[in-house]
Amino acid sequence: MDIDTLNRRFGVPNQLRFVRGPENFTIIEIENFHARATVCLQGAQILTFQPRDHEPVLWISKAARYVAGKSVRGGVPVCWPWFGPHATDAQKPAHGYARSAMWRVAEASALNDGATRLVLELETSPANRQLWPHESSLQLHLSVGPTLMIEMVTRNDSAQAITVTEALHTYFHVSDIEGVSVTGLEGCSYVDKVANGATAVQQGAIRVSGETDRVYMNTAEECVIHDAALRRRIRIGKGGSLSTVVWNPWTDKAMKLGDMGDNGFRQMICVETANALDNAVSIPAGKEHRLTKIISVERA
Ligand code: TA6
């Protein structure tokens, strides 16, 4: 659908419009009394979120590339219908295909509280069906207001149960990675992907001083990123999620990724709301599963 048609059908006066972004990407610009945000239609990827009177909450790489069929480095990539490498087929894309596939707009509206609602739906295609041969659908429900509310809704339209792993792979903007801490996971066991998948138990707040890649298991807890230099706390609430992933690539991995920008890793930390590894979700035939993330910022 071209930009003019999108604006005619789904534009929300003074709040939401569609624009042509880099490399012809369709970008959704949202601005209301409470906040502003941008979303890339490919991958239903939230790129930016900035509440009024606050610094940007999400990190996006200064070296981000806009390539058709590739997710952009930063914001909130949608990992689905699997998280991480495919369990049995290394040829399949890491983190599933939703983050790099085309989505369509299902709804856009102004809410009574001044927030803006947007619903996007993953398009089906022969290529996607090859990767995931199950009658199912995925929608992303967003509410952009003083908080950013994101809901991934998986519906199983098939006649048998399906099992998914998933994540809202959120890159948060921080003043400096060694100046922040993350609370909420104290005492939680995690799989340490930097230590060959060894399991450990989180002692105290999380501080990062090297490559960090941990899947915290069986936790429904809210996490908080404490950033003294930015004089703020970012609260990350969740529902329908039993895993939280904490990731920073640090120097070498960032270099290998090639799109993190010079020292970009120093200004980001991923705190991902997920269902990963043994927290995979089984959805009975005809039923749906909702993973919810609520991001809010407060002055520290
Ligand atoms: O969520 C952490 C992680 O699984 C890391 O292992 C790293 O691979 C990261 O995701 C980024 O993956 P990507 O495919 O986006 O480069």
Short mmCIF file of C-alpha atoms and ligand atoms in Angstrom, two decimals:
data_model
loop_
_atom_site.label_atom_id
_atom_site.label_comp_id
_atom_site.label_asym_id
_atom_site.label_seq_id
_atom_site.Cartn_x
_atom_site.Cartn_y
_atom_site.Cartn_z
CA MET A 1 0.00 0.00 0.00
CA ASP A 2 1.49 3.37 -0.92
CA ILE A 3 2.06 6.14 1.57
CA ASP A 4 -0.91 8.23 0.43
CA THR A 5 -3.31 5.28 0.71
CA LEU A 6 -1.92 4.38 4.14
CA ASN A 7 -2.40 7.94 5.33
CA ARG A 8 -5.91 8.08 3.89
CA ARG A 9 -6.94 4.78 5.46
CA PHE A 10 -5.04 4.76 8.76
CA GLY A 11 -3.68 8.26 9.41
CA VAL A 12 -4.76 9.81 12.74
CA PRO A 13 -4.94 13.61 12.45
CA ASN A 14 -2.25 15.35 14.50
CA GLN A 15 -1.05 12.00 15.94
CA LEU A 16 -0.05 9.37 13.39
CA ARG A 17 1.20 9.53 9.82
CA PHE A 18 3.08 7.35 7.35
CA VAL A 19 6.25 8.61 5.70
CA ARG A 20 8.79 7.20 3.29
CA GLY A 21 11.95 6.49 5.29
CA PRO A 22 15.49 5.47 4.36
CA GLU A 23 15.79 2.93 1.53
CA ASN A 24 12.09 3.36 0.79
CA PHE A 25 11.08 1.85 4.15
CA THR A 26 7.58 2.74 5.34
CA ILE A 27 7.91 4.54 8.66
CA ILE A 28 5.03 5.34 11.00
CA GLU A 29 5.49 8.61 12.90
CA ILE A 30 3.50 9.01 16.11
CA GLU A 31 3.42 12.22 18.13
CA ASN A 32 0.91 13.13 20.83
CA PHE A 33 0.73 15.15 24.04
CA HIS A 34 2.60 12.46 25.98
CA ALA A 35 5.35 11.18 23.70
CA ARG A 36 6.62 10.53 20.23
CA ALA A 37 7.66 7.30 18.54
CA THR A 38 8.57 5.88 15.16
CA VAL A 39 7.82 2.38 13.89
CA CYS A 40 9.15 0.64 10.81
CA LEU A 41 6.40 -1.32 9.03
CA GLN A 42 8.89 -4.03 8.06
CA GLY A 43 9.19 -6.21 11.14
CA ALA A 44 6.67 -4.03 13.06
CA GLN A 45 9.85 -2.69 14.61
CA ILE A 46 9.53 0.19 17.03
CA LEU A 47 12.60 2.33 16.32
CA THR A 48 12.24 5.23 18.77
CA PHE A 49 10.22 6.15 21.84
CA GLN A 50 10.61 9.43 23.73
CA PRO A 51 8.15 10.55 26.39
CA ARG A 52 7.70 14.30 26.79
CA ASP A 53 10.45 15.87 29.00
CA HIS A 54 12.66 12.76 28.79
CA GLU A 55 15.68 11.61 26.80
CA PRO A 56 15.10 8.89 24.17
CA VAL A 57 14.30 5.60 25.91
CA LEU A 58 15.32 3.24 23.11
CA TRP A 59 18.76 2.92 21.53
CA ILE A 60 19.19 2.82 17.78
CA SER A 61 22.59 2.31 16.22
CA LYS A 62 24.20 5.28 14.48
CA ALA A 63 25.34 2.69 11.95
CA ALA A 64 21.90 1.11 11.56
CA ARG A 65 21.28 -0.26 8.09
CA TYR A 66 17.89 -0.19 6.36
CA VAL A 67 17.91 -3.30 4.17
CA ALA A 68 14.80 -5.08 2.91
CA GLY A 69 14.46 -8.39 4.74
CA LYS A 70 16.84 -7.42 7.54
CA SER A 71 15.89 -6.04 10.97
CA VAL A 72 17.31 -2.63 11.91
CA ARG A 73 19.90 -2.59 14.74
CA GLY A 74 18.12 -1.13 17.73
CA GLY A 75 14.62 -0.31 18.92
CA VAL A 76 12.41 -3.35 19.54
CA PRO A 77 12.94 -6.24 17.09
CA VAL A 78 10.13 -8.82 17.30
CA CYS A 79 11.61 -12.31 17.72
CA TRP A 80 9.03 -14.94 16.67
CA PRO A 81 8.11 -17.83 16.27
CA TRP A 82 11.45 -18.81 17.78
CA PHE A 83 14.05 -17.01 19.88
CA GLY A 84 17.75 -17.41 19.12
CA PRO A 85 19.00 -20.00 16.63
CA HIS A 86 16.35 -22.39 15.24
CA ALA A 87 16.25 -25.50 17.42
CA THR A 88 16.98 -27.96 14.60
CA ASP A 89 17.77 -26.09 11.37
CA ALA A 90 20.75 -23.70 11.40
CA GLN A 91 19.74 -22.53 7.92
CA LYS A 92 16.66 -20.82 9.34
CA PRO A 93 17.08 -17.16 10.40
CA ALA A 94 18.10 -16.43 13.99
CA HIS A 95 15.22 -15.08 16.10
CA GLY A 96 12.61 -16.25 13.60
CA TYR A 97 11.32 -14.34 10.58
CA ALA A 98 8.77 -11.87 12.02
CA ARG A 99 11.38 -9.15 12.57
CA SER A 100 12.40 -9.07 8.92
CA ALA A 101 9.07 -9.80 7.23
CA MET A 102 6.42 -7.44 5.93
CA TRP A 103 3.54 -6.52 8.21
CA ARG A 104 0.32 -4.68 7.44
CA VAL A 105 -1.64 -2.08 9.35
CA ALA A 106 -4.79 -3.40 11.02
CA GLU A 107 -5.79 -0.38 13.11
CA ALA A 108 -4.66 3.08 14.15
CA SER A 109 -6.59 5.32 16.53
CA ALA A 110 -6.43 8.09 19.12
CA LEU A 111 -7.25 6.87 22.66
CA ASN A 112 -9.26 8.89 25.19
CA ASP A 113 -6.24 9.39 27.44
CA GLY A 114 -4.32 11.11 24.65
CA ALA A 115 -2.27 8.03 23.76
CA THR A 116 -2.11 6.61 20.25
CA ARG A 117 -3.00 2.99 19.45
CA LEU A 118 -1.54 1.05 16.53
CA VAL A 119 -2.15 -2.59 15.60
CA LEU A 120 0.06 -4.31 13.04
CA GLU A 121 -0.36 -7.83 11.66
CA LEU A 122 2.32 -10.14 10.24
CA GLU A 123 1.64 -10.90 6.61
CA THR A 124 1.69 -14.52 5.52
CA SER A 125 3.72 -15.51 2.47
CA PRO A 126 4.91 -18.75 0.83
CA ALA A 127 8.41 -18.04 2.20
CA ASN A 128 7.09 -17.60 5.74
CA ARG A 129 4.94 -20.71 5.38
CA GLN A 130 8.08 -22.63 4.39
CA LEU A 131 9.75 -21.50 7.61
CA TRP A 132 6.71 -22.03 9.82
CA PRO A 133 4.11 -24.47 8.39
CA HIS A 134 1.45 -23.80 11.01
CA GLU A 135 -1.85 -21.96 10.58
CA SER A 136 -1.21 -19.12 13.02
CA SER A 137 -1.16 -15.35 13.18
CA LEU A 138 0.84 -12.69 14.99
CA GLN A 139 -0.33 -9.18 15.85
CA LEU A 140 1.53 -6.38 17.59
CA HIS A 141 -0.61 -3.99 19.63
CA LEU A 142 1.05 -0.70 20.61
CA SER A 143 -0.07 2.12 22.81
CA VAL A 144 2.20 5.18 22.73
CA GLY A 145 1.54 7.49 25.68
CA PRO A 146 3.41 8.36 28.88
CA THR A 147 4.30 4.66 28.83
CA LEU A 148 4.99 2.43 25.84
CA MET A 149 2.76 -0.63 25.94
CA ILE A 150 3.54 -3.46 23.53
CA GLU A 151 1.58 -6.68 23.19
CA MET A 152 2.49 -9.63 20.97
CA VAL A 153 -0.62 -11.70 20.28
CA THR A 154 -0.07 -15.18 18.81
CA ARG A 155 -3.21 -16.97 17.63
CA ASN A 156 -3.14 -20.68 16.87
CA ASP A 157 -5.56 -21.18 13.96
CA SER A 158 -4.50 -24.80 13.42
CA ALA A 159 -6.08 -28.03 14.66
CA GLN A 160 -3.19 -28.95 16.94
CA ALA A 161 -1.14 -27.27 19.63
CA ILE A 162 1.85 -25.16 18.52
CA THR A 163 4.94 -24.24 20.55
CA VAL A 164 6.65 -20.88 20.18
CA THR A 165 9.57 -19.07 21.75
CA GLU A 166 9.57 -15.29 21.40
CA ALA A 167 10.98 -11.97 22.58
CA LEU A 168 10.56 -8.24 22.38
CA HIS A 169 14.30 -7.74 21.89
CA THR A 170 14.41 -4.20 23.31
CA TYR A 171 17.53 -2.01 23.06
CA PHE A 172 17.46 0.61 25.81
CA HIS A 173 19.44 3.87 25.64
CA VAL A 174 21.74 4.38 28.64
CA SER A 175 24.31 7.06 29.53
CA ASP A 176 27.15 4.52 29.74
CA ILE A 177 26.90 0.74 30.13
CA GLU A 178 29.34 0.70 33.08
CA GLY A 179 27.35 3.38 34.89
CA VAL A 180 24.01 1.54 35.04
CA SER A 181 22.55 -1.39 36.95
CA VAL A 182 19.49 -3.58 36.44
CA THR A 183 17.38 -4.77 39.37
CA GLY A 184 14.48 -7.20 39.55
CA LEU A 185 16.34 -10.42 38.81
CA GLU A 186 18.11 -10.94 42.13
CA GLY A 187 18.09 -14.64 43.06
CA CYS A 188 16.87 -15.65 39.59
CA SER A 189 18.64 -18.49 37.82
CA TYR A 190 19.96 -17.80 34.34
CA VAL A 191 21.57 -19.53 31.38
CA ASP A 192 24.86 -17.80 30.67
CA LYS A 193 25.44 -17.87 26.90
CA VAL A 194 28.89 -16.34 27.39
CA ALA A 195 29.84 -19.31 29.62
CA ASN A 196 28.75 -22.04 27.19
CA GLY A 197 25.23 -22.14 28.56
CA ALA A 198 26.24 -22.77 32.16
CA THR A 199 23.53 -21.93 34.68
CA ALA A 200 24.07 -19.55 37.59
CA VAL A 201 22.01 -17.53 40.08
CA GLN A 202 21.92 -13.74 39.98
CA GLN A 203 23.57 -12.19 43.03
CA GLY A 204 22.38 -8.63 43.60
CA ALA A 205 21.83 -6.05 40.85
CA ILE A 206 23.16 -6.75 37.34
CA ARG A 207 26.19 -4.66 36.31
CA VAL A 208 27.88 -5.08 32.92
CA SER A 209 31.65 -4.89 32.39
CA GLY A 210 32.11 -7.28 29.47
CA GLU A 211 30.11 -9.30 26.94
CA THR A 212 26.90 -10.28 28.69
CA ASP A 213 24.27 -12.65 27.28
CA ARG A 214 21.99 -14.17 29.89
CA VAL A 215 18.56 -15.79 29.71
CA TYR A 216 16.91 -15.41 33.12
CA MET A 217 14.41 -18.22 33.54
CA ASN A 218 11.02 -18.60 35.27
CA THR A 219 10.68 -14.95 36.18
CA ALA A 220 7.62 -12.75 35.83
CA GLU A 221 9.31 -9.87 37.64
CA GLU A 222 9.47 -6.23 36.61
CA CYS A 223 13.01 -5.03 35.88
CA VAL A 224 14.39 -1.54 36.45
CA ILE A 225 17.37 0.06 34.68
CA HIS A 226 18.98 2.57 37.06
CA ASP A 227 20.85 5.33 35.23
CA ALA A 228 22.25 7.89 37.67
CA ALA A 229 24.00 9.96 34.98
CA LEU A 230 20.69 10.44 33.16
CA ARG A 231 18.96 10.84 36.53
CA ARG A 232 16.31 8.29 35.57
CA ARG A 233 14.95 4.82 36.07
CA ILE A 234 13.40 2.83 33.22
CA ARG A 235 10.75 0.42 34.48
CA ILE A 236 10.08 -2.70 32.40
CA GLY A 237 6.89 -4.47 33.41
CA LYS A 238 5.62 -7.59 31.66
CA GLY A 239 2.86 -10.14 31.35
CA GLY A 240 2.70 -13.58 29.69
CA SER A 241 6.49 -13.85 29.86
CA LEU A 242 8.66 -16.13 32.00
CA SER A 243 12.09 -15.24 30.57
CA THR A 244 14.08 -12.02 30.62
CA VAL A 245 17.19 -11.74 28.45
CA VAL A 246 19.98 -9.28 29.31
CA TRP A 247 22.51 -8.63 26.54
CA ASN A 248 25.40 -6.37 25.74
CA PRO A 249 27.84 -7.46 23.00
CA TRP A 250 30.80 -5.47 24.34
CA THR A 251 33.74 -4.59 22.11
CA ASP A 252 34.64 -7.72 20.11
CA LYS A 253 31.10 -8.95 19.43
CA ALA A 254 30.00 -5.39 18.58
CA MET A 255 32.85 -5.17 16.06
CA LYS A 256 31.78 -8.49 14.51
CA LEU A 257 28.15 -7.39 14.22
CA GLY A 258 29.33 -4.46 12.11
CA ASP A 259 26.27 -2.25 12.59
CA MET A 260 26.64 -1.20 16.22
CA GLY A 261 28.53 2.00 15.38
CA ASP A 262 31.77 3.18 17.04
CA ASN A 263 31.46 2.24 20.71
CA GLY A 264 27.71 2.14 20.26
CA PHE A 265 27.57 -0.77 22.68
CA ARG A 266 28.48 1.64 25.49
CA GLN A 267 25.13 3.43 25.20
CA MET A 268 22.85 0.39 25.10
CA ILE A 269 21.62 -2.53 27.11
CA CYS A 270 19.07 -5.07 25.93
CA VAL A 271 16.48 -6.14 28.49
CA GLU A 272 14.28 -8.46 26.49
CA THR A 273 10.83 -9.65 27.51
CA ALA A 274 10.72 -13.23 26.31
CA ASN A 275 9.69 -16.84 26.53
CA ALA A 276 12.90 -18.67 25.67
CA LEU A 277 14.55 -22.11 26.11
CA ASP A 278 12.52 -24.17 28.60
CA ASN A 279 10.01 -21.32 28.94
CA ALA A 280 8.67 -22.10 25.45
CA VAL A 281 4.91 -21.53 25.20
CA SER A 282 2.51 -24.26 24.04
CA ILE A 283 -0.69 -22.77 22.57
CA PRO A 284 -3.66 -25.16 22.23
CA ALA A 285 -5.55 -25.33 18.92
CA GLY A 286 -7.77 -22.30 18.42
CA LYS A 287 -6.34 -20.41 21.40
CA GLU A 288 -4.14 -17.33 21.67
CA HIS A 289 -1.17 -16.24 23.81
CA ARG A 290 -0.29 -12.65 24.76
CA LEU A 291 3.14 -11.41 25.76
CA THR A 292 2.96 -7.87 27.14
CA LYS A 293 5.67 -5.29 27.85
CA ILE A 294 5.13 -1.96 29.59
CA ILE A 295 8.00 0.55 29.48
CA SER A 296 7.92 3.67 31.64
CA VAL A 297 10.46 6.27 32.72
CA GLU A 298 10.74 8.11 36.02
CA ARG A 299 13.07 10.74 37.39
CA ALA A 300 15.61 9.27 39.86
O1 TA6 B 1 19.21 -11.64 22.77
C1 TA6 B 1 20.61 -11.76 22.73
C2 TA6 B 1 21.00 -12.41 21.41
O2 TA6 B 1 20.41 -13.68 21.28
C3 TA6 B 1 22.53 -12.47 21.35
O3 TA6 B 1 23.00 -13.80 21.47
C4 TA6 B 1 22.84 -11.83 19.99
O4 TA6 B 1 22.82 -12.81 18.98
C5 TA6 B 1 21.70 -10.84 19.88
O5 TA6 B 1 20.56 -11.60 20.30
C6 TA6 B 1 21.54 -10.13 18.58
O6 TA6 B 1 21.17 -11.02 17.57
P1 TA6 B 1 21.03 -10.44 16.07
O7 TA6 B 1 20.59 -11.62 15.25
O8 TA6 B 1 19.99 -9.36 16.10
O9 TA6 B 1 22.38 -9.90 15.71
#
